[in-house]
Coordinates of C-alpha atoms and ligand atoms in Angstrom, one line a residue:
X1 CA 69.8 201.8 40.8
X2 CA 71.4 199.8 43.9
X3 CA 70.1 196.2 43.5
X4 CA 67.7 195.1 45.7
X5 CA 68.2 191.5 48.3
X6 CA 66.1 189.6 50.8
X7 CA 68.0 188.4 53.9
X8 CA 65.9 185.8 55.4
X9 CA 67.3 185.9 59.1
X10 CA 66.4 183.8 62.4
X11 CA 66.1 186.1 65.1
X12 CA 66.6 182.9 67.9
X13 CA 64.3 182.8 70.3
X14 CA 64.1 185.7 72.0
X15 CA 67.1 186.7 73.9
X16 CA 69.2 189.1 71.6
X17 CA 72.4 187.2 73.3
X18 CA 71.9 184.1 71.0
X19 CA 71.2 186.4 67.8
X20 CA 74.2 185.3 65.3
X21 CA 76.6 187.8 64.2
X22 CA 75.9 187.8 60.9
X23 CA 72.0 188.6 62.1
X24 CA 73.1 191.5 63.3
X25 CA 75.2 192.5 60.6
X26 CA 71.5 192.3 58.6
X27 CA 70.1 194.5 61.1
X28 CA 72.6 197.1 60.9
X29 CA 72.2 197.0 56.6
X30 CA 68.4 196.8 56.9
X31 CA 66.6 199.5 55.3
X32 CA 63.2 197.7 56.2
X33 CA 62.9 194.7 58.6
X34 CA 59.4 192.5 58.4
X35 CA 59.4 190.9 61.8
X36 CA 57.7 187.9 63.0
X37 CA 54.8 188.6 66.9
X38 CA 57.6 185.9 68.4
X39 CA 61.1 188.1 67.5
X40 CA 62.5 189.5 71.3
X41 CA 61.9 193.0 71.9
X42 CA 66.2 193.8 72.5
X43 CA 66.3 192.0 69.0
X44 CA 65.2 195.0 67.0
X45 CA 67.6 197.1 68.3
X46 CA 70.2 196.0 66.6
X47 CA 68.7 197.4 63.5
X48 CA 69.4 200.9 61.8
X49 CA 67.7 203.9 63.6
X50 CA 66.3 204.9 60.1
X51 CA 65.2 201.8 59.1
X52 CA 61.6 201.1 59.0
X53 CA 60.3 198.2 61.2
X54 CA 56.8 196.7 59.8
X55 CA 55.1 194.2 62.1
X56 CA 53.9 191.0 59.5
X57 CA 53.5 188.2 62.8
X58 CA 50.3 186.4 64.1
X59 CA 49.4 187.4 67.3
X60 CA 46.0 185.7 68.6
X61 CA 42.8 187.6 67.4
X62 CA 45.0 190.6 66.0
X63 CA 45.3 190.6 62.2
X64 CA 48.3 189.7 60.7
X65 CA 49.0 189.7 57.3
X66 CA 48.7 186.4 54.8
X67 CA 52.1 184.9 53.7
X68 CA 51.0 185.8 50.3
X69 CA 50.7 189.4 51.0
X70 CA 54.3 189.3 52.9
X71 CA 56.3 187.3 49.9
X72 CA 54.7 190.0 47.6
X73 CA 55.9 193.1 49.7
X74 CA 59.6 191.2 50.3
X75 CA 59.8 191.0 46.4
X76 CA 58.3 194.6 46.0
X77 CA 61.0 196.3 48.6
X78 CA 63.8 194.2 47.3
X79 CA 63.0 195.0 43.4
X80 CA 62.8 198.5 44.7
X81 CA 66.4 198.2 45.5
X82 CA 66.2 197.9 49.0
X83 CA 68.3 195.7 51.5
X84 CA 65.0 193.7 53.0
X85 CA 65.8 191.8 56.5
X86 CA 62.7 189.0 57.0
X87 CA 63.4 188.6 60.2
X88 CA 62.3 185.4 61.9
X89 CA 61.8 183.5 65.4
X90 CA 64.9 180.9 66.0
X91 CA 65.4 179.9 62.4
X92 CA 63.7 180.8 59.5
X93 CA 63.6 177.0 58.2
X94 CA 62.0 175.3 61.1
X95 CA 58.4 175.7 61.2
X96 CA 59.1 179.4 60.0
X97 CA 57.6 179.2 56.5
X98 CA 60.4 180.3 55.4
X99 CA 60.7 177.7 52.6
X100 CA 57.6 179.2 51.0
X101 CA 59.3 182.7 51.3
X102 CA 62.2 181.3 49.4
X103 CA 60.1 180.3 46.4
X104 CA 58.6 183.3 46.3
X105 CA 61.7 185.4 45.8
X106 CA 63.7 182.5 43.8
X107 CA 60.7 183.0 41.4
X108 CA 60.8 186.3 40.8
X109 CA 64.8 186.5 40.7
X110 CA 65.7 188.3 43.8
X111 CA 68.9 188.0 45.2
X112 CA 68.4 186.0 48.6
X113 CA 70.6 185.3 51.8
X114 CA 69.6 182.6 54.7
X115 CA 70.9 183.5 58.2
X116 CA 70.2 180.7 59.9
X117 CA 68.9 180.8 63.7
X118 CA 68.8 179.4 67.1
X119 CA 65.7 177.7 67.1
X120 CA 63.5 177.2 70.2
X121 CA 63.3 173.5 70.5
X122 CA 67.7 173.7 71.3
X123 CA 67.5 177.3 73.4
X124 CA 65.0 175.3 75.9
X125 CA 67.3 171.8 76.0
X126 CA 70.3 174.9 76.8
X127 CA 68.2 176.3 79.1
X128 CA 67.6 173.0 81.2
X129 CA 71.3 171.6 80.5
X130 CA 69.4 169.1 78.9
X131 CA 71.0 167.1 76.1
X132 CA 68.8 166.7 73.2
X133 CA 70.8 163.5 72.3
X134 CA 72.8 161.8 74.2
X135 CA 74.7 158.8 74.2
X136 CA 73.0 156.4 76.8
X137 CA 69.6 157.5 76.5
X138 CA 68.7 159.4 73.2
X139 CA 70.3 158.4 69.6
X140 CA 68.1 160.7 67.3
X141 CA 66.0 164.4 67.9
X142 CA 62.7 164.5 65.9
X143 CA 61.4 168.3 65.6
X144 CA 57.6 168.2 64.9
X145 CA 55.0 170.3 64.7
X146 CA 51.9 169.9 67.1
X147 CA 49.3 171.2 65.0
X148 CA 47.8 170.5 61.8
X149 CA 46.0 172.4 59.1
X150 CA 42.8 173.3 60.8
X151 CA 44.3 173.9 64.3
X152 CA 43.6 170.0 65.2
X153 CA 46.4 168.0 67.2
X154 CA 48.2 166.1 64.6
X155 CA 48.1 162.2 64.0
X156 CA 52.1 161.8 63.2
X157 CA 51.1 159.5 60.4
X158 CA 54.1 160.6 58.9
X159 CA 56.2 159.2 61.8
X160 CA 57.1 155.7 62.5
X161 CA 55.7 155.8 66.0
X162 CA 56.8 152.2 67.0
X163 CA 60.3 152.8 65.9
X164 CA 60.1 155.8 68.1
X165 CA 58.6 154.2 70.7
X166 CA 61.0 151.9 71.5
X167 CA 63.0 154.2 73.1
X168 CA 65.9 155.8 72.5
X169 CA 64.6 159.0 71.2
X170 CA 64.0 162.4 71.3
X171 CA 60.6 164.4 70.2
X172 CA 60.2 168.3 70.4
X173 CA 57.0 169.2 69.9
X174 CA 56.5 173.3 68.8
X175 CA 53.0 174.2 68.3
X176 CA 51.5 171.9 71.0
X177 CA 50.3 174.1 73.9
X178 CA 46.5 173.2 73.0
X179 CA 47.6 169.8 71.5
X180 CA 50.2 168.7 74.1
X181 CA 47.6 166.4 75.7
X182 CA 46.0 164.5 72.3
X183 CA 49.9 164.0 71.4
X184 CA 50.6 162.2 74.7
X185 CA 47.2 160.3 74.3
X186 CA 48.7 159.5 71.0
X187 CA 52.0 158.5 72.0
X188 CA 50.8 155.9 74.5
X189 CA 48.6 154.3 72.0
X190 CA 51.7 153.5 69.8
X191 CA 53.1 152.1 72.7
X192 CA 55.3 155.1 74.3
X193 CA 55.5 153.8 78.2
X194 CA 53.0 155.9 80.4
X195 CA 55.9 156.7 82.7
X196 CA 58.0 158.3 79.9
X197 CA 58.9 162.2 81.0
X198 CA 57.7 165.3 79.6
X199 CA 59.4 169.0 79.7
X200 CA 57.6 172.1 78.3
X201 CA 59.3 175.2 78.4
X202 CA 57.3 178.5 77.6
X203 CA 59.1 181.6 76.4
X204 CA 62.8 179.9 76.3
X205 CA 65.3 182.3 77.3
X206 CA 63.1 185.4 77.7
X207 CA 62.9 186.5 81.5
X208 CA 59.8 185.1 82.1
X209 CA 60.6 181.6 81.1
X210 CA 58.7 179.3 82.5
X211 CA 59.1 174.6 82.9
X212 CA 56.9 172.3 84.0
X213 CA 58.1 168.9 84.2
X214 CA 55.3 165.6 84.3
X215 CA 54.6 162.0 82.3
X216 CA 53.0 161.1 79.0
X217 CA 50.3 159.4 80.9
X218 CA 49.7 162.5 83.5
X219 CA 49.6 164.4 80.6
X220 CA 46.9 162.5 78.4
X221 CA 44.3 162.4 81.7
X222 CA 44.3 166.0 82.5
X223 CA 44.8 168.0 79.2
X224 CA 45.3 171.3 81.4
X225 CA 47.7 170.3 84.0
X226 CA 50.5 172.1 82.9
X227 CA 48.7 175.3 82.8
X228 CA 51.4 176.3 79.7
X229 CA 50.9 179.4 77.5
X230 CA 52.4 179.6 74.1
X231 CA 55.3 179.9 73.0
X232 CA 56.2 176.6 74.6
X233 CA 58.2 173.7 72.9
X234 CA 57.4 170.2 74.7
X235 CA 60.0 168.0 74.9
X236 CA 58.9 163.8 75.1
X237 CA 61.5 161.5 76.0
X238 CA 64.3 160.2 78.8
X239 CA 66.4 163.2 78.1
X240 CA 63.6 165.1 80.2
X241 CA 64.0 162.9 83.0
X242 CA 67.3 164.2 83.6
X243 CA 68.3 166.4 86.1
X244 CA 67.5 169.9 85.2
X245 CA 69.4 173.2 86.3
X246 CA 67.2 176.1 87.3
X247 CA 63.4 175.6 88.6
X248 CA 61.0 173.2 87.2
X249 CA 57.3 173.0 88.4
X250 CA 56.6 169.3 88.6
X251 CA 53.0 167.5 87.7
X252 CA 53.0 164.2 89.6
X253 CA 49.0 164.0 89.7
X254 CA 46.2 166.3 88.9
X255 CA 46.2 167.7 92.4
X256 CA 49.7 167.4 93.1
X257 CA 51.8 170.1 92.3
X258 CA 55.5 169.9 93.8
X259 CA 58.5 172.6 93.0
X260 CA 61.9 171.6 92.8
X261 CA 64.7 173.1 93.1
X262 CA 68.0 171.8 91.0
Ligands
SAH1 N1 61.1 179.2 63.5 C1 60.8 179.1 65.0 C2 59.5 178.3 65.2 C3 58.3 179.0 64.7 S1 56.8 178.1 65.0 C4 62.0 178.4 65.6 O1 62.9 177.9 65.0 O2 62.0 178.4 66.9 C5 56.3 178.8 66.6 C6 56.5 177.9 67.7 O3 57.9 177.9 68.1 C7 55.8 178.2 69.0 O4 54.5 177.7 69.0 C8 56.6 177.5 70.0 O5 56.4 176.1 69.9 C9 58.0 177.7 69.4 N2 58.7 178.8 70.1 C10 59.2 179.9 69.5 N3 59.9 180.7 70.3 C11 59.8 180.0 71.5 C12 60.3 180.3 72.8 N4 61.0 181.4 73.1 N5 60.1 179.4 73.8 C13 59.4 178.3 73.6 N6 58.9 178.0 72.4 C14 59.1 178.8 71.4

């Protein structure tokens, strides 16, 4: 029998422009593909007409199956000889669980490949012609997560807030639509200045992409100002304060809601 692998691939983060050759080289070996709610629709294309496509993602009050269930079926179809694509949103190791995955299917000896991905937090800084770093005003990029276990906002214990506050950096926040606001409260009270700017971009590089542009401190007063929708990446730091190419809805104030044009 024709011995089995796992191809772990990021799928970027929607547009099937930024997929990596090699991630559609997976496709077009796939017999199955397990597919995360957040891989682009143009994505799955690429894949094999008779290859099966099975739907494992969250998607908000629909059921989705536990990451126990999913390593078990990876190492099932794999052991069964197949050629198994786990196909991801931007990359498989950021925020992707795809490290669990990996134990899984190093633990029960399957042969595994990693195609790495474009991941969401670096398709939104393209998007804006932002710079993620950048020599005058950000010397380091900090990808967190905005949630917890629990679904509560998180309290970046593990982060050394002052360091980061004293400028110079960079924090993408995935996760963080319903926590976006506790973060910036959070931020201020290690010290982050009030005026420090904020970019949150929803569905990077899908057609209906979507920035808002404000401050820490608007932020923290009025939790719903940005009005964002998930997936969003939020991006703290002086980087967002620079000019931006495209449109950018702009929260001065609660009221005030200004459209510019770059
Ligand atoms: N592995 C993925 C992240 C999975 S966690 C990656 O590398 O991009 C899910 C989070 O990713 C979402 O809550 C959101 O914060 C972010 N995300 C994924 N796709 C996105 C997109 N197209 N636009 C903005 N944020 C996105």
């Amino acid at each position: 029998m024709k011995e089995g692998r796992v191809l772990l691939v990021g799928a970027g983060p929607g547009d099937p422009e930024l997929l990596t050759m090699k991630a559609v080289r997976a496709l077009k070996i796939a017999d199955v593909v397990f597919y995360d709610k957040l891989v682009g629709k143009g994505v799955l294309e690429h894949a094999r007409r008779e290859a099966e496509l099975i739907p494992v993602g969250k998607s908000k009050g629909a059921h989705s199956v536990p990451q126990a269930e999913i390593n078990a079926l990876l190492v099932e179809r794999a052991k069964a000889g197949q050629t198994v694509v786990r196909l991801k949103g931007g990359d498989p190791f950021i925020f992707g669980r795809g490290g669990e995955e990996l134990d899984a299917l190093r633990a029960a000896n399957i042969a595994i490949e990693i195609v790495p991905g474009v991941t969401a937090g670096i398709a939104a800084a393209a998007s804006l012609q932002v710079p993620l770093t950048h020599r005058d005003v950000s010397h380091t990029v900090t990808f967190v997560s905005g949630h917890e276990a629990g679904g509560k906002a998180p309290s970046f214990e593990h982060l050394d807030l002052k360091a980061l506050a004293s400028g110079n950096n960079t924090l993408v926040v995935y996760m963080g639509v319903t926590t976006g606001a506790a973060i910036a409260q959070r931020l201020l009270e290690a010290g982050f200045r009030p005026e420090l700017p904020v970019i949150a971009v929803e569905n990077a590089s899908r057609e209906d992409e979507r920035r808002v542009a404000t401050t820490i401190s608007v932020l923290a007063a009025h939790p719903d100002s940005l009005g964002l929708k998930s997936p969003a990446v939020l991006i703290f730091g002086e980087v967002a304060g620079l000019p931006v190419a495209g449109v950018v809805e702009t929260v001065l104030a609660h009221e005030e809601v200004k459209h510019a044009y770059a």
